[in-house]
Structure formats: structure tokens, C-alpha cells
XYZ file of C-alpha atoms in Angstrom:
287
model
C 10.410 -31.155 1.436
C 12.211 -33.764 -0.671
C 15.714 -34.722 -0.342
C 18.014 -35.677 -2.576
C 21.712 -37.380 -2.252
C 24.459 -36.305 -4.296
C 25.864 -38.904 -7.056
C 29.451 -39.764 -7.943
C 30.117 -39.874 -11.731
C 31.689 -43.012 -11.649
C 28.256 -44.621 -10.504
C 25.695 -42.345 -12.925
C 27.616 -44.011 -16.087
C 25.728 -46.835 -15.256
C 22.273 -45.768 -13.890
C 19.326 -46.484 -16.584
C 16.740 -43.991 -17.496
C 14.547 -44.669 -14.614
C 17.688 -44.187 -12.311
C 19.028 -40.830 -14.103
C 15.324 -39.572 -13.934
C 14.943 -40.449 -10.065
C 17.923 -38.901 -9.121
C 18.166 -35.637 -11.175
C 14.912 -34.760 -12.533
C 12.128 -33.259 -10.443
C 8.514 -33.401 -11.721
C 5.786 -31.500 -10.891
C 7.741 -28.403 -9.857
C 4.577 -26.107 -9.475
C 1.826 -27.312 -6.845
C -1.216 -25.107 -6.709
C -1.957 -24.356 -3.707
C 1.367 -25.054 -2.053
C 5.096 -24.502 -1.260
C 6.987 -27.474 -2.935
C 10.620 -27.812 -2.095
C 13.662 -30.059 -2.701
C 16.629 -30.342 -0.729
C 19.683 -31.098 -2.843
C 23.260 -32.369 -0.839
C 24.894 -30.857 -3.862
C 26.277 -27.693 -2.676
C 22.976 -27.805 0.005
C 21.104 -25.917 -2.593
C 17.077 -25.961 -2.059
C 14.813 -25.135 -5.131
C 11.117 -25.605 -5.632
C 8.033 -23.283 -5.580
C 5.747 -21.642 -3.977
C 1.914 -21.271 -6.143
C -0.517 -19.526 -3.741
C -4.130 -19.463 -5.120
C -6.703 -18.625 -2.671
C -4.846 -18.267 0.244
C -1.594 -17.096 1.013
C 1.815 -19.334 1.964
C 4.274 -19.225 4.468
C 7.531 -20.221 3.851
C 8.464 -22.563 6.827
C 12.033 -24.130 7.474
C 10.568 -28.020 8.146
C 12.366 -30.654 10.122
C 15.008 -30.984 7.222
C 16.998 -27.405 8.446
C 16.657 -27.739 12.380
C 16.407 -23.884 12.176
C 13.968 -21.565 13.696
C 12.723 -20.402 10.592
C 14.063 -20.783 6.799
C 15.917 -18.055 6.165
C 17.802 -18.188 10.015
C 21.249 -19.347 7.778
C 19.753 -19.322 3.985
C 19.635 -16.578 1.304
C 16.734 -16.777 -0.969
C 15.988 -16.116 -4.868
C 12.777 -15.873 -6.408
C 11.574 -15.197 -9.565
C 7.826 -15.159 -10.702
C 6.756 -17.163 -14.261
C 3.342 -16.886 -13.494
C 0.694 -14.456 -12.783
C 1.093 -11.140 -10.800
C 1.378 -11.750 -7.001
C 3.115 -10.433 -3.870
C 5.563 -11.435 -1.281
C 5.574 -10.149 2.007
C 8.692 -10.136 4.282
C 8.655 -9.607 7.912
C 5.539 -7.700 7.260
C 6.568 -5.383 4.138
C 4.467 -6.594 1.282
C 5.988 -5.812 -2.300
C 4.409 -6.754 -5.720
C 6.031 -9.168 -8.062
C 4.599 -9.027 -11.425
C 5.636 -11.494 -14.542
C 9.359 -12.454 -14.712
C 9.993 -9.868 -11.842
C 12.093 -11.236 -8.862
C 13.374 -10.911 -5.583
C 16.811 -11.605 -3.791
C 16.139 -11.980 0.090
C 18.597 -11.836 2.434
C 19.799 -13.940 5.351
C 18.016 -13.301 9.051
C 14.336 -12.332 7.225
C 12.304 -14.274 9.521
C 8.637 -14.059 8.054
C 8.084 -15.123 4.314
C 4.371 -15.266 3.094
C 3.654 -15.409 -0.874
C 0.568 -14.218 -1.921
C -1.150 -14.195 -5.849
C -3.570 -11.231 -7.016
C -5.997 -13.700 -8.915
C -6.318 -17.283 -7.751
C -7.872 -17.952 -11.460
C -4.311 -16.423 -12.573
C -1.758 -17.673 -9.727
C 1.389 -16.171 -9.455
C 4.248 -19.151 -9.880
C 7.447 -18.098 -7.385
C 10.166 -20.150 -8.481
C 12.375 -20.728 -5.447
C 16.415 -21.587 -5.020
C 18.101 -20.937 -1.728
C 22.176 -21.282 -0.705
C 23.616 -21.414 2.942
C 24.550 -18.049 3.839
C 27.046 -16.395 5.778
C 26.175 -12.594 5.819
C 22.875 -10.285 4.838
C 22.806 -8.774 2.029
C 19.690 -6.404 1.333
C 16.635 -7.377 0.120
C 15.792 -6.050 -3.475
C 13.170 -6.284 -5.797
C 14.515 -7.217 -9.504
C 13.177 -6.136 -12.681
C 14.390 -6.849 -16.031
C 13.315 -3.274 -17.417
C 11.829 -0.011 -15.814
C 12.937 2.745 -13.601
C 15.553 2.482 -10.559
C 14.046 3.252 -7.307
C 14.596 2.586 -3.729
C 14.811 -1.230 -3.023
C 14.389 -2.284 -6.894
C 17.003 -3.148 -8.988
C 17.011 -3.074 -13.087
C 18.725 -5.322 -14.717
C 21.860 -4.041 -16.416
C 21.820 -3.689 -20.081
C 25.799 -5.734 -19.872
C 23.692 -8.063 -17.966
C 21.590 -8.730 -20.964
C 23.673 -10.795 -22.952
C 22.595 -11.818 -26.697
C 24.902 -15.217 -27.934
C 24.567 -17.534 -30.248
C 23.686 -17.800 -33.924
C 20.497 -18.904 -35.718
C 22.748 -20.700 -38.353
C 23.648 -22.631 -35.548
C 20.348 -23.034 -33.753
C 21.242 -21.383 -30.855
C 19.987 -17.152 -30.696
C 19.384 -17.013 -27.094
C 19.227 -14.010 -24.523
C 20.687 -14.530 -21.046
C 19.167 -12.289 -18.296
C 20.876 -12.267 -15.299
C 19.208 -11.422 -11.852
C 21.092 -12.139 -9.227
C 24.985 -11.920 -9.594
C 28.057 -9.592 -7.925
C 27.781 -6.031 -9.000
C 24.150 -5.961 -9.531
C 22.328 -7.942 -6.814
C 24.914 -9.014 -4.136
C 24.924 -12.183 -2.497
C 26.827 -15.040 -0.059
C 26.880 -17.596 -3.215
C 23.664 -17.597 -5.009
C 23.602 -16.911 -8.726
C 20.367 -16.652 -10.436
C 19.049 -15.839 -14.106
C 16.888 -16.506 -17.303
C 17.899 -17.531 -20.635
C 15.157 -17.267 -23.399
C 15.676 -18.690 -26.937
C 14.701 -17.306 -30.078
C 12.357 -18.534 -32.375
C 14.049 -20.728 -34.510
C 16.141 -21.623 -31.840
C 16.715 -24.780 -30.094
C 19.832 -25.489 -28.067
C 20.730 -23.588 -25.044
C 24.487 -23.824 -23.284
C 25.991 -24.966 -26.574
C 28.954 -25.416 -26.618
C 28.696 -26.654 -23.153
C 30.669 -26.638 -20.479
C 31.093 -27.458 -16.849
C 32.180 -25.902 -13.694
C 33.569 -27.480 -11.280
C 33.457 -24.449 -8.143
C 29.683 -24.720 -8.215
C 26.348 -26.741 -9.218
C 23.469 -25.453 -11.280
C 19.725 -26.201 -11.325
C 17.667 -25.975 -14.784
C 13.862 -25.097 -15.079
C 12.384 -24.829 -18.294
C 9.195 -23.519 -18.866
C 7.023 -22.070 -21.745
C 7.102 -25.477 -23.652
C 3.931 -26.129 -25.562
C 1.822 -29.540 -23.708
C 3.242 -31.888 -26.488
C 6.834 -30.600 -26.759
C 9.900 -32.963 -25.403
C 13.138 -31.353 -24.323
C 16.154 -33.265 -24.385
C 18.447 -32.329 -21.507
C 21.967 -33.920 -21.822
C 24.217 -34.048 -18.741
C 26.982 -36.361 -17.531
C 31.329 -35.993 -17.794
C 31.708 -34.740 -21.597
C 32.957 -38.010 -22.339
C 30.192 -40.336 -20.889
C 27.089 -38.298 -21.853
C 23.284 -39.064 -20.688
C 19.936 -37.371 -21.378
C 17.009 -37.151 -19.964
C 13.713 -36.387 -21.526
C 11.703 -33.196 -20.086
C 8.587 -31.131 -20.538
C 7.027 -27.899 -19.587
C 7.971 -26.439 -15.816
C 10.375 -29.444 -14.622
C 13.642 -29.115 -13.273
C 16.860 -30.789 -13.383
C 19.539 -31.097 -11.098
C 23.072 -30.654 -12.748
C 26.364 -31.668 -10.315
C 29.496 -29.553 -10.836
C 30.991 -32.387 -12.754
C 28.285 -32.602 -15.742
C 27.951 -30.882 -18.631
C 24.318 -29.366 -19.067
C 22.595 -28.096 -22.093
C 19.381 -29.144 -23.993
C 17.763 -29.135 -26.978
C 13.996 -28.949 -28.331
C 11.656 -29.104 -31.307
C 10.853 -25.545 -31.254
C 12.203 -22.555 -28.559
C 11.468 -22.148 -24.810
C 12.750 -20.473 -21.630
C 14.329 -21.768 -18.466
C 15.696 -20.351 -15.319
C 19.061 -21.093 -14.012
C 20.919 -21.109 -10.606
C 23.738 -21.656 -9.363
C 25.172 -22.316 -5.828
C 28.946 -22.891 -4.788
C 32.517 -21.365 -3.714
C 32.878 -19.101 -6.950
C 30.496 -16.382 -8.263
C 32.709 -15.480 -11.339
C 29.798 -16.160 -13.758
C 32.631 -16.622 -16.762
C 34.625 -19.563 -14.512
C 33.597 -22.535 -16.571
C 35.511 -25.123 -18.744
C 34.100 -25.148 -21.991
C 33.909 -28.410 -24.046
C 33.646 -28.188 -27.742
C 31.097 -30.320 -29.430
C 33.623 -32.262 -31.443
C 34.761 -33.711 -28.180
C 31.484 -35.137 -26.928
C 30.830 -38.284 -26.600
């Protein structure tokens, strides 16, 4: 498990390109045949991936957590952006198809990830937060028919925002949030930009009561995305490519622009689960 420490905005304004990337950018998130995790001191989020190929992968606590098992004091969100796979939780197996997700509550001891086809492996993207209670473990589907143990994303949680004229026409699909999938503090979802749109989260914002991690994907090999961060009056940028993640502290803006559309998963951890609790910044006020 890789460790990332917190950073002060007073220090970040003096970082050069390499230091910015070292502190906030995570490359090669998906590693075939491995579980790869990053532990950030910022709100104690753990994020990363499980990419099983020809054998199952078991999620371990590791020495970093000083725990008997990974979810002893934590909760876990999962979204699969690869081929079909399955997750076995304390002996119960659930099929998790492309773009489906799971919320796995605190106290579950054995978490095993598998792919249906090693040549087209599942890519389970993981976000985990400290937890104080156990909420139900459920499979989350963007669409379909409700059944026991399965949550279908509600229509009101598929929000269309932006316009083609402003190049930010996008659809936000909220997977884990209060009123749909209960959690202690973790929120998670996916945003897809429509063809012709290139800006995400613009107008941008900050939210002091929670941090955020973005995973960018569905980008071509030659596609570069400019992710903007920093205080609104001290902005910085990081060049990013397909299936890379970036850490956004609570004091930082988080938005991006590329040469064509793309998709990203956002995960938030902090004390406030009110999705709309944010401080918007007018584009004209950015520096």
C-alpha cells in the first residue's frame, strides 16, 4: 500500500511540476493480477484497484491499517470499469458487470475479486473510508429492475448538467449517497461527458468539509487531460492520461479539460454527505 501525506496550500503554491505530480497524481492505477492501493492522510481515504486475471485476488489489511482485516474499521465502494467479474464477500458471491458497483459495509472479513475472462479482466476501482457503523452491503446498477440486495440508481440521481455551447454537457450518475445507498461518510459516482464536451466540474468549486479523488478513463492513448487544482486564486494544473487518478484536498478546486470527451469516477470522504454543500467559484474569478 502506497502512502501519501497531506499538503498545505501554502506549500503547494511553490511546488514545481514534478512535485505536484509526486504528491497528487497516481499513475498505473490498474495493474493486471494485482491489488494496488494508495492510503492518503487526507481524510484517511484509501483508493486504488483490484484487477484479477487468471486467479482470484483477496483484499488484505496490510501492515498500514494495523487491523485484523481490511474492513474491520472501514467501508468500501467499488465500481467495475472493465470486463464482467464477481466479488465474494464472506462466502457470498455477487456478479458485478461493467459499470456496476457495490457498497460493502464495515465488518465483512473476506473480500475476493475475480474476473469472468482473464483476457478481458474486470477492473474494480476501490474507494474506502473509515467507518463507525455497519450499513447493508448491496449491488448497485445504473439501470434495471430492483431485487433483494440490488439498488438501482434513482432517476433523480442521474443528473444532466451543462450545455454544448459551454462545452460541459455531462451526465452525473450518483452510486453511493444518502437516500439511495447509505454509508458512514463515503460518496461515489460516475460522470460521463457527451461528445463535443470537454470541461468537467465547470464552473468549479471547493468543499471544505470533504476531500475528493478523481479517476479519469475512457480516454484514447494519445489523449491528454489538463486537471486543474489549487486554491481559486492560486491554480495549478496536472497533465493526465487514461486510467490515472488525482487527489483533491478540501481546499482545492477540481476540474478538467481535454481535447475530447471522457468519463471519470469521483469519490468523496469527509464529515458532510450533503452533495450540494460546496462553494462555487465563478470562472471569471479564477487566477
